[in-house]
Amino acid sequence: MRTRANLISKFPPAFLSECVLDMATCGSVLSEEQLLCPICLDLLNQPVSTPCGHNFCKDCIQGYWQTSNVSQCPMCKQKFYRRPELKVNTFISDLASRFRKSVKKDNVENSTVDRSSSHQGQVLCDVCIGKRVRALKSCLDCLASYCETHLEPHNVLSTFKKHKLINPMMNMRDRVCKKHEKLLDLVCNTDKTYICHICVKEDHKAHHTVPIEDESQNRRAQIGRINAEVEKMIQDREQKINKIKEAARLSRRNTEKETEESLQVFTRLLQLVQNGHSEVAEMIDAKQREAERTASGLILELEQEINELRRRSTELEHLSQTEDNLYLLQSFPAYSKIPATKDWSDTVLESAVYVGVVRRGVRRVACQMEEAVKSEVKRLCETEFQRAQQSAVNVTLDPDTAHPKLVLSENNKQVYHGDLALNVPDKPERFYPGVSVLGKEGFSCGRLYFEVQVKGKTEWDIGVGLESVNRKGSSVLNPENGYWTLGMRNDKSYWALSNTPVLVPLVEKPQRVGVYVDLEWGQVSFYNVDSASHIYSFTGYTFNDRLFPYFNPRRNHGGVNSAPLIISSVNV
């Protein structure tokens, strides 16, 4: 022993740990239990050895001694009169570390193999260690599955040749009847459970039982149908995604187009302002230059006269200072007259005053802008109107909602107020006493547009209403009550029937009114179809219910308002 110990001591700890680890891998007596700390029951961490030869985690043994008055070994209870000085055993520490890494690696590999195989629906060999191989057969007697290698005893040994082998099956233990230890090969549809043949004789005689193979065929057919339905749902949703992407792409293209168009409009208007400002500035500058030029000319002429007068003043000063009296008298006649100059008393240079120049320039630019804005607004309205018409829908009147005195045409496209009430059933959806009728078609998403002829009428209300509007009793037409409508009164005034009605001044009396609704944007707009002009828009609303076209031809008034409201076809 001493010789062997001396021999072992010659090798470094790293080499010894490699050797021991190889032994463990090869299936020697080394196991995880031998590397566990007796206190925390986990792999040794910073292992230390007591004088009695037992190994512990350094923190575990120190913590144990701190809670005890006596230093002793937790295993053999040997007492130490003096607490030992503990040092980490590098050999055991390295061995535990390598063992921990090896176990972790094997667990990861086994977990990866099991997950991938299970995901693929493969049955794995129950005997294989490490990387498990696909099973070739399952044994009903052993209740296990074997790969080709581990199945060999069943093919060679007579003891195993009597065992019943079947195609590989997963979880063999779960496929055996707990009561009779027989294979579960039947389905009891009465009790919704899996049973063996003995169970049928004892507890399921009168029950409807089916072999698992037959039931599985039915389930496979059902799975096929469900899978086909799932595939159809996937295709439908992929198509929906493509439609949404296409809508988003179209929206982006429309946004870019609208942005570019608006930029062009404001650029043209800005150009008008800039040109007008340049013209006015040029006029002001020209007038200032003219004033400066005139002032410069006058100043030059005055300076010349001043120079001439100063020269004469100097000559007169010299003459007055001469001592030769005869020379003074002889020369005086030549200097007795003041040099000829211009009379400047009436000469006045007026400061530049721009009476009306700026205003005239601004008025001219404003007139140009007004014409340009009118032209742009008209063009934009026409474009907006044409886009609204692209959302045209077919609208017909719903007789079940019509007030008893409303008369509908056979094709449910016209309605007017009659003098006599019709004999119609009083249904919950029928309007009374409001003289109203809804369209038959309701809308909960997207956009819609329809046109109504109002020619010859003196009063009418047109728009859309929620399906949930109150149809019995009086109800004011406004968004608060679920109506977004435009109305005409007294053959001359037009009103947007909001919570506070808004008077809409119209130059042209519309003969046909277009109604456009964008449910996503919460917008309801009205147009004069003949002039392709915008009348009024409700914006910023949320529609929590289906919307229906709304029509109110108003009362007959003795034939004055007898013309019908006509849902006309849209000419895009």
Coordinates of N, CA and C in Angstrom, one line a residue, residues 1-17 19 91:
M1 N 0.8 -1.2 0.0 CA 0.0 0.0 0.0 C 0.9 1.2 0.0
R2 N 2.0 1.2 0.8 CA 2.8 2.3 0.9 C 3.5 2.6 -0.5
T3 N 3.8 1.5 -1.1 CA 4.5 1.6 -2.4 C 3.5 2.2 -3.4
R4 N 2.2 1.7 -3.4 CA 1.2 2.2 -4.3 C 1.0 3.7 -4.0
A5 N 0.9 4.1 -2.8 CA 0.6 5.5 -2.4 C 1.8 6.3 -2.9
N6 N 3.0 5.8 -2.7 CA 4.2 6.6 -3.2 C 4.1 6.8 -4.7
L7 N 3.7 5.7 -5.3 CA 3.6 5.8 -6.8 C 2.5 6.8 -7.2
I8 N 1.3 6.8 -6.6 CA 0.3 7.7 -6.9 C 0.7 9.1 -6.7
S9 N 1.4 9.3 -5.6 CA 1.8 10.7 -5.2 C 2.7 11.4 -6.3
K10 N 3.3 10.5 -7.1 CA 4.2 11.1 -8.1 C 3.4 11.7 -9.3
F11 N 2.1 11.4 -9.4 CA 1.3 11.9 -10.5 C 0.6 13.2 -10.1
P12 N 0.5 14.2 -11.0 CA -0.2 15.4 -10.6 C -1.7 15.1 -10.4
P13 N -2.4 16.0 -9.6 CA -3.9 15.8 -9.4 C -4.7 15.8 -10.7
A14 N -4.3 16.6 -11.6 CA -5.1 16.7 -12.9 C -5.1 15.4 -13.6
F15 N -3.9 14.8 -13.6 CA -3.8 13.5 -14.3 C -4.7 12.4 -13.6
L16 N -4.6 12.4 -12.3 CA -5.4 11.5 -11.5 C -6.9 11.7 -11.7
S17 N -7.3 12.9 -11.7 CA -8.8 13.2 -11.9 C -9.2 12.7 -13.3
C19 N -8.0 10.2 -14.9 CA -8.0 8.8 -14.9 C -9.3 8.3 -14.2
F91 N -7.6 17.9 -5.6 CA -7.9 16.7 -6.4 C -9.4 16.4 -6.4

